[in-house]
PDB file of C-alpha atoms in Angstrom:
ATOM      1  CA  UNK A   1      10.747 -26.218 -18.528  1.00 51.00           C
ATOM      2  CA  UNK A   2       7.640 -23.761 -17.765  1.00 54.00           C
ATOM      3  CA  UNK A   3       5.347 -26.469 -18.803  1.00 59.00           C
ATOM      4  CA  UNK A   4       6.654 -28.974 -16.342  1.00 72.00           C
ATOM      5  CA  UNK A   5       6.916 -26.371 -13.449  1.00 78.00           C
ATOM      6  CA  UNK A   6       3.332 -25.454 -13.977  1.00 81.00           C
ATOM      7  CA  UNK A   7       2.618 -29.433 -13.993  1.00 79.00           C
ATOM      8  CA  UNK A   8       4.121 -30.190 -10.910  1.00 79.00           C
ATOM      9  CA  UNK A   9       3.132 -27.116  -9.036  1.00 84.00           C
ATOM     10  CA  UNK A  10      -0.883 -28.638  -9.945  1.00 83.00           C
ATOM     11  CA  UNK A  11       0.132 -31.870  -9.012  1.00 79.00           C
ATOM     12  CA  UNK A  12       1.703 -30.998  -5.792  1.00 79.00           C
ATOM     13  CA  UNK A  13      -1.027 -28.921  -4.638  1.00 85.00           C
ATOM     14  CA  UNK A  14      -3.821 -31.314  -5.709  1.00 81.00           C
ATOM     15  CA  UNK A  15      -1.596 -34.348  -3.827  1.00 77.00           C
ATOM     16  CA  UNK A  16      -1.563 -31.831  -0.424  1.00 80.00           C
ATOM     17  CA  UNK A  17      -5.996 -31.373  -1.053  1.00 81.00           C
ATOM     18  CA  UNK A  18      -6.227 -35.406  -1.381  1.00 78.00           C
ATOM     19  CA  UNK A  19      -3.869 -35.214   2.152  1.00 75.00           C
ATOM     20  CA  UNK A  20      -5.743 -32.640   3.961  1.00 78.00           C
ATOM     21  CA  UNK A  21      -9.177 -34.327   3.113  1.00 76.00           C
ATOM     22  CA  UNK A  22      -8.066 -37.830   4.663  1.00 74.00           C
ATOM     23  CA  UNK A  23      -6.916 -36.233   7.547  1.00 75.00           C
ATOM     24  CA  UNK A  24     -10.340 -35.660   8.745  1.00 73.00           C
ATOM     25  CA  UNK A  25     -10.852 -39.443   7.672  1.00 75.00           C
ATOM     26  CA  UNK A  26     -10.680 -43.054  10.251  1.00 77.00           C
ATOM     27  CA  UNK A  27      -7.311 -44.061  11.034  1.00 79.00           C
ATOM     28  CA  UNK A  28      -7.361 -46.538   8.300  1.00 79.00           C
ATOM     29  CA  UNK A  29      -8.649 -44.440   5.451  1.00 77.00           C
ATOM     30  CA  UNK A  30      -5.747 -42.335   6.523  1.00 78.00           C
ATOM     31  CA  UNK A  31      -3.108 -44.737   6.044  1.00 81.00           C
ATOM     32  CA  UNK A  32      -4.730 -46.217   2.709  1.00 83.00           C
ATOM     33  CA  UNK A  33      -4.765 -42.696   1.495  1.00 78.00           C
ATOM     34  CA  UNK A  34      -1.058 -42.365   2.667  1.00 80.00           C
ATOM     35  CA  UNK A  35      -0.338 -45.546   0.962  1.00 84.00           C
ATOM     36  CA  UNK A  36      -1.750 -45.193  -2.350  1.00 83.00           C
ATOM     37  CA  UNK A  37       0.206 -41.396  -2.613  1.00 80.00           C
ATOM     38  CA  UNK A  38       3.576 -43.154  -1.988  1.00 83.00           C
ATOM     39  CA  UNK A  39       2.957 -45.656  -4.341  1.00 87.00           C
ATOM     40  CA  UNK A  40       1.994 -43.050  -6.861  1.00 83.00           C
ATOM     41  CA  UNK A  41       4.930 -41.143  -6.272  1.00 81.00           C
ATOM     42  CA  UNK A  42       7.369 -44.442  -7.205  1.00 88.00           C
ATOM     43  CA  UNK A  43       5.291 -45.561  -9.765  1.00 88.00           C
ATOM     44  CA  UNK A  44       5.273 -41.624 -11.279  1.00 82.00           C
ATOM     45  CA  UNK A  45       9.165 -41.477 -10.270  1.00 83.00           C
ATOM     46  CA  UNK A  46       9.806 -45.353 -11.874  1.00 90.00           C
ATOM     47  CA  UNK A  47       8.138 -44.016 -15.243  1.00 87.00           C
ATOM     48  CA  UNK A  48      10.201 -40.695 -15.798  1.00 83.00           C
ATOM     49  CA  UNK A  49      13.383 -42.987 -15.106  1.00 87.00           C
ATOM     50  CA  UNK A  50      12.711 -45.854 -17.559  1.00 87.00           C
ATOM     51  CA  UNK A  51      11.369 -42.809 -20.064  1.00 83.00           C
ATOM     52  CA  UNK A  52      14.066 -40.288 -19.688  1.00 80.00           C
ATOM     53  CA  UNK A  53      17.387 -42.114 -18.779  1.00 85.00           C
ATOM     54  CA  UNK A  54      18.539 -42.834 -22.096  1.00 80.00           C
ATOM     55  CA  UNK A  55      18.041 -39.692 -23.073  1.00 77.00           C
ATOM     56  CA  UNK A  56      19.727 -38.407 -20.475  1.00 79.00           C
ATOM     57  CA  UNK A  57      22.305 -40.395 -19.530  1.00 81.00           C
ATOM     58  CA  UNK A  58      25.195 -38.512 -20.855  1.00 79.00           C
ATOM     59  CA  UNK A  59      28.289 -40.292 -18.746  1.00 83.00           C
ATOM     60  CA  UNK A  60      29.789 -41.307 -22.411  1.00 84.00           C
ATOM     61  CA  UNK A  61      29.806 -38.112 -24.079  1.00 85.00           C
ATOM     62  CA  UNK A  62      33.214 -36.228 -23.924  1.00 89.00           C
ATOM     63  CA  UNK A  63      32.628 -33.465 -25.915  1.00 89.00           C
ATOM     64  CA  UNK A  64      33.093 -30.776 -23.201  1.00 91.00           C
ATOM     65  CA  UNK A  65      36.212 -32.425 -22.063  1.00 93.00           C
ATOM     66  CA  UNK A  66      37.907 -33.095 -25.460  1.00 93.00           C
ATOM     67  CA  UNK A  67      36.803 -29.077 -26.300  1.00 93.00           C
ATOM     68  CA  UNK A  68      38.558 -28.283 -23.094  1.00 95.00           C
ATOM     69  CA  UNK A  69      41.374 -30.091 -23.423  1.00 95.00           C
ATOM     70  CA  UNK A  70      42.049 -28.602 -27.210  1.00 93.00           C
ATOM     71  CA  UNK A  71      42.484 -24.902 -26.020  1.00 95.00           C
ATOM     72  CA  UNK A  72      44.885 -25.968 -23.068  1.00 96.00           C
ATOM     73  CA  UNK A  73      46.989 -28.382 -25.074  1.00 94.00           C
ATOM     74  CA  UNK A  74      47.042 -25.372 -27.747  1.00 92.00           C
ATOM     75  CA  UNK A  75      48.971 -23.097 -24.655  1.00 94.00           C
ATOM     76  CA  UNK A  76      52.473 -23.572 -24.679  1.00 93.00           C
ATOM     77  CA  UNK A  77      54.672 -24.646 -21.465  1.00 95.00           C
ATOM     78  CA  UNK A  78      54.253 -21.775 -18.651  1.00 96.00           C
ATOM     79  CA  UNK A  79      51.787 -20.035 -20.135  1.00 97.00           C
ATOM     80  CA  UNK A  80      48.709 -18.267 -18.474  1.00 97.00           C
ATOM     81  CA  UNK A  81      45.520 -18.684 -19.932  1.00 97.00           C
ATOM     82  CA  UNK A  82      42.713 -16.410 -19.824  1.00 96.00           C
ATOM     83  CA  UNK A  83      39.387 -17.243 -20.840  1.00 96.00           C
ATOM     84  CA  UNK A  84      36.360 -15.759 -20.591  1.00 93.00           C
ATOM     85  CA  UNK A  85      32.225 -17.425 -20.755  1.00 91.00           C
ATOM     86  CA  UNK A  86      30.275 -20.579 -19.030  1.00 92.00           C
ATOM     87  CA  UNK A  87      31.727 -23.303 -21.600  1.00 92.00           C
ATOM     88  CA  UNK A  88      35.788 -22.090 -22.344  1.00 94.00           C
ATOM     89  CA  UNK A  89      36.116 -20.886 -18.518  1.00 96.00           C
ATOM     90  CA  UNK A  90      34.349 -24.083 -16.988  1.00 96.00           C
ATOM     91  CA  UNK A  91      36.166 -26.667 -18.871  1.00 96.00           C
ATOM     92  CA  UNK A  92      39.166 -25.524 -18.694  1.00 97.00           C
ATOM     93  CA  UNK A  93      39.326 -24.819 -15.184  1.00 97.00           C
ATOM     94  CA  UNK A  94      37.821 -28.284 -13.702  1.00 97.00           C
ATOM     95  CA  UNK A  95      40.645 -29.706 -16.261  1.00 98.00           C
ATOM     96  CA  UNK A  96      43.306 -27.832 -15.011  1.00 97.00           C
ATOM     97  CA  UNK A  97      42.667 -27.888 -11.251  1.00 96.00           C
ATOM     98  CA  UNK A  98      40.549 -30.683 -10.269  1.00 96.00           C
ATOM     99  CA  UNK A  99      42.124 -33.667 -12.804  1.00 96.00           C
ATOM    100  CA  UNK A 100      45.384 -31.531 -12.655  1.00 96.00           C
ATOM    101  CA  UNK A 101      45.784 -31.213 -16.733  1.00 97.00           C
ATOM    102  CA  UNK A 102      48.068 -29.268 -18.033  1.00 96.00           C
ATOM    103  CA  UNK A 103      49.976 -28.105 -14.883  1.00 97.00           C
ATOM    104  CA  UNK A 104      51.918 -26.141 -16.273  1.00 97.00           C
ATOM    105  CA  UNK A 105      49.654 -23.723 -17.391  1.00 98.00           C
ATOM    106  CA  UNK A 106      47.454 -21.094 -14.946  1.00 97.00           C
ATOM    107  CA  UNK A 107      44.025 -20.514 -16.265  1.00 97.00           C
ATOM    108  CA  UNK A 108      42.189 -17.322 -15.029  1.00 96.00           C
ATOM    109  CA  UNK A 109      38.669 -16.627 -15.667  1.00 94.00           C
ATOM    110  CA  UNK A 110      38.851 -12.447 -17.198  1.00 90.00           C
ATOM    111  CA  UNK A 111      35.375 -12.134 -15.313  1.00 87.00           C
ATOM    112  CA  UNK A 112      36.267 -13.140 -12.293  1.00 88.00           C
ATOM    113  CA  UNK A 113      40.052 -11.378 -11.280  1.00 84.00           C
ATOM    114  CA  UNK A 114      38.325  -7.826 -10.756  1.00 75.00           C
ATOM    115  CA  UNK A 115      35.974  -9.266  -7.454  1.00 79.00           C
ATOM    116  CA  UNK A 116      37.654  -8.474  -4.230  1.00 75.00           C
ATOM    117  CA  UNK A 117      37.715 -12.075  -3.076  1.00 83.00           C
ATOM    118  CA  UNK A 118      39.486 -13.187  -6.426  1.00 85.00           C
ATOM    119  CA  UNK A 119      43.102 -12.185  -4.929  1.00 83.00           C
ATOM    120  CA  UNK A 120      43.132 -14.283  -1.293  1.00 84.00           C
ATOM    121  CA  UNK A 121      40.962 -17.325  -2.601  1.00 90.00           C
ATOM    122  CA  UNK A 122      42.791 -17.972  -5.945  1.00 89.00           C
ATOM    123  CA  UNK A 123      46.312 -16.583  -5.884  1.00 87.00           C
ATOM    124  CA  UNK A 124      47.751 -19.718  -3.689  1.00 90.00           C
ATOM    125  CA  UNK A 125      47.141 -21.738  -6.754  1.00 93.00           C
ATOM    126  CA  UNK A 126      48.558 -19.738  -9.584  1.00 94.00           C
ATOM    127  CA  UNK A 127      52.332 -19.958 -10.782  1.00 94.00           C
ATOM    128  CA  UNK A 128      53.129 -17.665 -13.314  1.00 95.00           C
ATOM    129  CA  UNK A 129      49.969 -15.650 -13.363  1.00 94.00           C
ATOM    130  CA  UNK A 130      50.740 -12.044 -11.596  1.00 90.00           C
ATOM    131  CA  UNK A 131      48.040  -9.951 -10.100  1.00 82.00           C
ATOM    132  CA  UNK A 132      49.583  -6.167 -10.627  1.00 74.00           C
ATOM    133  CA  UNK A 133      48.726  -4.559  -7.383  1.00 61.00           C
ATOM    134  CA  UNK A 134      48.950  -5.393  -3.951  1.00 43.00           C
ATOM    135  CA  UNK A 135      45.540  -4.367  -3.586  1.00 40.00           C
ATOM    136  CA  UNK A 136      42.662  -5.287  -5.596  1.00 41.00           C
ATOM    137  CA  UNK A 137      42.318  -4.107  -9.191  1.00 40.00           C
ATOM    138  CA  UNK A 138      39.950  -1.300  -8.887  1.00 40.00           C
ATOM    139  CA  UNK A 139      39.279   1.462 -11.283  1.00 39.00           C
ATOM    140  CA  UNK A 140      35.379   1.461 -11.351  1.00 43.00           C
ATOM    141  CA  UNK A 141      32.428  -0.134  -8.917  1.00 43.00           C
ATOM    142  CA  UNK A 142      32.977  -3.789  -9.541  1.00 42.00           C
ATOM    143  CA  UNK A 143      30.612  -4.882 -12.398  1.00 44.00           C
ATOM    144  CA  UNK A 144      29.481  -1.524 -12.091  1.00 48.00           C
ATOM    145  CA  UNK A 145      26.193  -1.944 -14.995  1.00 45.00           C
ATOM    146  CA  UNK A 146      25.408   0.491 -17.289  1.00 46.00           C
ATOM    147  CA  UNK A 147      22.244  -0.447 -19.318  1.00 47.00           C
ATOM    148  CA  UNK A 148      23.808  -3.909 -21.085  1.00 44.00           C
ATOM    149  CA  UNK A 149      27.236  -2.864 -20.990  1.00 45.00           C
ATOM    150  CA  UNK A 150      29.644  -4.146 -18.353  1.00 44.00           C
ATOM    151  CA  UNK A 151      32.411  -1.799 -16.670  1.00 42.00           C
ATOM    152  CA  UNK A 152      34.825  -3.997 -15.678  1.00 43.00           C
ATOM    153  CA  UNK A 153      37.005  -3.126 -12.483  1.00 50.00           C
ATOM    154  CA  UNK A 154      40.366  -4.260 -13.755  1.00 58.00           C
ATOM    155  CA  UNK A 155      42.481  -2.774 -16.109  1.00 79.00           C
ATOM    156  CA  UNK A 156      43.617  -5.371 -19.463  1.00 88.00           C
ATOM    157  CA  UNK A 157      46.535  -3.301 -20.085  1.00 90.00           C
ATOM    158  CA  UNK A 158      48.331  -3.288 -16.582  1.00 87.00           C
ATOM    159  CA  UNK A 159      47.906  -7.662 -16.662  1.00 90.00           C
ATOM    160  CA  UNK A 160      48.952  -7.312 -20.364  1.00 93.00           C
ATOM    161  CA  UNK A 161      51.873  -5.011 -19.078  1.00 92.00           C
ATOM    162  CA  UNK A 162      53.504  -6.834 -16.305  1.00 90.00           C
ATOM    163  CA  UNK A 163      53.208 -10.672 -17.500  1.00 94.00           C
ATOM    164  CA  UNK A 164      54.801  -9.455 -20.632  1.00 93.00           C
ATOM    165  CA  UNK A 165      57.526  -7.694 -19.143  1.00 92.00           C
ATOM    166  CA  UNK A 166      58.205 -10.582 -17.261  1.00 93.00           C
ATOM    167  CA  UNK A 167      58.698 -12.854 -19.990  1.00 95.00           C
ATOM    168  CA  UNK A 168      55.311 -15.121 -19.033  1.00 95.00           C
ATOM    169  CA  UNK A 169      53.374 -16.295 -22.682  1.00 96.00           C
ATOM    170  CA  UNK A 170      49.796 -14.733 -22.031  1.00 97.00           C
ATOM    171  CA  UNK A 171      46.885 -16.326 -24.213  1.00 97.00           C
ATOM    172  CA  UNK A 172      43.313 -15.414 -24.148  1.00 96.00           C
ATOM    173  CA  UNK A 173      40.185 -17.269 -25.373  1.00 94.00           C
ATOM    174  CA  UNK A 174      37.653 -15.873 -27.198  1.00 89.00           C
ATOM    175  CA  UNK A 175      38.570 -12.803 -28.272  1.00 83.00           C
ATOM    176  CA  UNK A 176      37.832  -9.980 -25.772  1.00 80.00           C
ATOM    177  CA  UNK A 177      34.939  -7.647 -26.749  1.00 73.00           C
ATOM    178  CA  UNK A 178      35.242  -5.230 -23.206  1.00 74.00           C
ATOM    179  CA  UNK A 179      34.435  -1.951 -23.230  1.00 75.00           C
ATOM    180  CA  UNK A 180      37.794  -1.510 -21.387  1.00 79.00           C
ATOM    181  CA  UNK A 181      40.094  -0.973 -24.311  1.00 85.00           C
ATOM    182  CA  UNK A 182      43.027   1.135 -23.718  1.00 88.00           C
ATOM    183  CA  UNK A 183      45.309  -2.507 -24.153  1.00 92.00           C
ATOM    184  CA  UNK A 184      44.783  -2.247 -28.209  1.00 92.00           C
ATOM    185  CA  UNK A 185      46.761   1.438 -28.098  1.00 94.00           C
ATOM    186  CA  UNK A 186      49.678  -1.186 -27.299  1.00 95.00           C
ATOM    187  CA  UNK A 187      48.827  -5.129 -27.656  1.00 96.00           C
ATOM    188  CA  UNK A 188      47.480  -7.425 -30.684  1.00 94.00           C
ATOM    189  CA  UNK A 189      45.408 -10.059 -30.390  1.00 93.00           C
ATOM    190  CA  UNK A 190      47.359 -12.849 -32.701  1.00 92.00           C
ATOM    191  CA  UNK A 191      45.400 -15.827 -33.534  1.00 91.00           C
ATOM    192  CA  UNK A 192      47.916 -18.663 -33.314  1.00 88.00           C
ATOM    193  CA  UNK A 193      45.735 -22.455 -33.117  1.00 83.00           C
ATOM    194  CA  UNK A 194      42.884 -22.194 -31.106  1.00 88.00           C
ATOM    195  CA  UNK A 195      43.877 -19.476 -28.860  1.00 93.00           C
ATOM    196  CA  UNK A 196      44.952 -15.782 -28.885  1.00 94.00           C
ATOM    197  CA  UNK A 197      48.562 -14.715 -28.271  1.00 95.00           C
ATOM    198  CA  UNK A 198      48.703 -11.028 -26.833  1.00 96.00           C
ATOM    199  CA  UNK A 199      51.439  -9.712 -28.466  1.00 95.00           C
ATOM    200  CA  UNK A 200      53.282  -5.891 -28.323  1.00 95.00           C
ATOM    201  CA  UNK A 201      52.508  -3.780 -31.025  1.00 94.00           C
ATOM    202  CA  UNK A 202      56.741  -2.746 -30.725  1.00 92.00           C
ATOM    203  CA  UNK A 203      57.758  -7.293 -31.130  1.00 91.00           C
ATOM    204  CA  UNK A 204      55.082  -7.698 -33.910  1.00 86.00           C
ATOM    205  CA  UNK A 205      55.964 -10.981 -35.886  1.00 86.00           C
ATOM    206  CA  UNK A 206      57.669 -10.977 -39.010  1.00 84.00           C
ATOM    207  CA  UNK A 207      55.391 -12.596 -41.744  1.00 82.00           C
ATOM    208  CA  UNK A 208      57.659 -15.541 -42.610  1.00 82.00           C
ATOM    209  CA  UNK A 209      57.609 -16.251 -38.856  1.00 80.00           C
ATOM    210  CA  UNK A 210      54.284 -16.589 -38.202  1.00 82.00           C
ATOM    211  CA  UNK A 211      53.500 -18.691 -41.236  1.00 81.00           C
ATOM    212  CA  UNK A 212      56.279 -21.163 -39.623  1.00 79.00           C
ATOM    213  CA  UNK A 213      54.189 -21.102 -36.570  1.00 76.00           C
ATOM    214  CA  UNK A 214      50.761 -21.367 -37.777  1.00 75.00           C
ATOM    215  CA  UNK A 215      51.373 -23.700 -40.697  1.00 75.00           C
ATOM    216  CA  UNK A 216      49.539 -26.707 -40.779  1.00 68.00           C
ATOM    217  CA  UNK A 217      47.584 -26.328 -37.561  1.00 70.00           C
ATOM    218  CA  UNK A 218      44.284 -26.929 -36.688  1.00 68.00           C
ATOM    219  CA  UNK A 219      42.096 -23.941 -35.404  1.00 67.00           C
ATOM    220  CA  UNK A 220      39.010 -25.409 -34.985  1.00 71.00           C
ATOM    221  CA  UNK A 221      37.548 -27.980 -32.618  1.00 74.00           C
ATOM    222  CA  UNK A 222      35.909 -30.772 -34.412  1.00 75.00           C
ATOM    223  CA  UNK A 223      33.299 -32.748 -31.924  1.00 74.00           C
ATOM    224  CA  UNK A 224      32.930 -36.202 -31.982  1.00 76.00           C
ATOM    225  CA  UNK A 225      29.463 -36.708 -32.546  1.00 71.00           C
ATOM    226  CA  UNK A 226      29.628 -40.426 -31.818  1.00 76.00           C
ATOM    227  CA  UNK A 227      29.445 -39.282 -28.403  1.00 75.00           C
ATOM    228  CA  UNK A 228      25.885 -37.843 -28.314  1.00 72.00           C
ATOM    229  CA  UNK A 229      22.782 -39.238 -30.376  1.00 72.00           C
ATOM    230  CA  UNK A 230      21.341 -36.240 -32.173  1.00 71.00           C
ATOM    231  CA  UNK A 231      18.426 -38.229 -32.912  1.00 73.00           C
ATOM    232  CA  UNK A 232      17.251 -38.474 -29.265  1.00 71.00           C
ATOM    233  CA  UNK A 233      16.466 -34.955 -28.935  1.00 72.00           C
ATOM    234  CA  UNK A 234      13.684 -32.491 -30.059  1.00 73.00           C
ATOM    235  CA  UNK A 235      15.088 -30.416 -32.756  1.00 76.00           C
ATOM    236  CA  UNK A 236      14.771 -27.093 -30.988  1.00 74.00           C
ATOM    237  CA  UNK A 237      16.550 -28.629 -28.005  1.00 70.00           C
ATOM    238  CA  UNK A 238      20.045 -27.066 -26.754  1.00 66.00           C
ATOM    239  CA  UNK A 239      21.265 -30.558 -26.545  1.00 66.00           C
ATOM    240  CA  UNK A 240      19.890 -30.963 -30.419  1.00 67.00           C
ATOM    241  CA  UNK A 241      22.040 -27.722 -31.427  1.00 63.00           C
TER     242      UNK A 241
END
């Protein structure tokens, strides 16, 4: 990426000397010089297309959406969802909202519901997911930093508290590593499929129970790698990993 910035940055600037000189130039050396730029441009344009479009051209791979579409199906009916970093929170949500999977099921981003504009831009869409206060959720600055911890401004255990109470199945995905942690004085964290049931420490399952529910499931997501070609990328490339 650096190496490609630096390269067009040179190539920019030494296109905008080559200008600049002909500009002093006859009418017609002007417009040859004008000319033979643009054609360079779509010849230079032509050659990264026809190079880099196989690579590229990802409109086949389905990885993201089948990884998405694992966690949500692994929610039960009426549940609310709560996820947390760029891949779980992204898929999910354009799944949920913009091609309407799973409607059933309310999918909150834990990073996002301590902002002040969380509440009036996203509760209109939510059905069984409850914001606790009227007002916003604040007990610290929001994303108040502190060195490379995060303070968050919400509080786990009052959303724990009051979808619980009213009977609403609350999941969260990955497990939550927040400094805020007063929740695990009352809550587990039960890993049931793919996803994490929060659970009261006082309606803990009975052993036999959860072995009926867990039996025989699958907790990990297994990519098809027919969709991408590892062989097209450099080894130490993200799309390689």
């Amino acid at each position: 990426m650096q190496s490609n910035i630096v390269v067009s940055v040179l190539a920019g600037t030494g296109l905008w000397c080559i200008q600049q000189l002909a500009a002093d130039s006859s009418e017609s050396v002007r417009k040859f010089v004008k000319g033979v730029l643009l054609l360079a441009a779509v010849l230079a344009s032509s050659h990264q297309i026809k190079q880099n479009y196989r690579t590229c051209d990802l409109s086949n791979n389905l990885i993201m959406h089948d990884y998405g579409r694992k966690l949500l199906d692994a929610a039960p009916k009426n549940a609310v969802l709560m996820v947390e970093g760029d891949m779980p929170s992204l898929t999910t949500r354009y799944l949920r909202y913009c091609e309407n999977y799973r409607p059933d099921v309310d999918v909150v981003d834990q990073e996002l519901i301590g902002f002040p504009w969380f509440k009036p831009m996203h509760q209109h869409i939510f059905k069984h997911y409850i914001i606790p206060y009227d007002r916003e959720m604040y007990y610290k600055d929001v994303l108040a930093r502190k060195g490379d911890n995060f303070a968050f401004s919400y509080n786990f255990k009052n959303v724990f508290d009051v979808h619980l109470q009213a009977g609403i199945p609350l999941y969260i995905y990955p497990f939550m590593k927040h400094s805020d942690e007063e929740w695990k004085k009352f809550y587990d964290l039960v890993p049931v499929s793919s996803l994490y049931e929060v659970r009261a420490k006082s309606n803990a399952y009975e052993l036999s129970s959860y072995i009926d529910i867990v039996e025989n499931r699958d907790y990990n997501f297994h990519p098809n790698m027919d969709y991408c070609d590892a062989a097209l990328y450099p080894e130490r490339s993200w799309e390689y990993v």
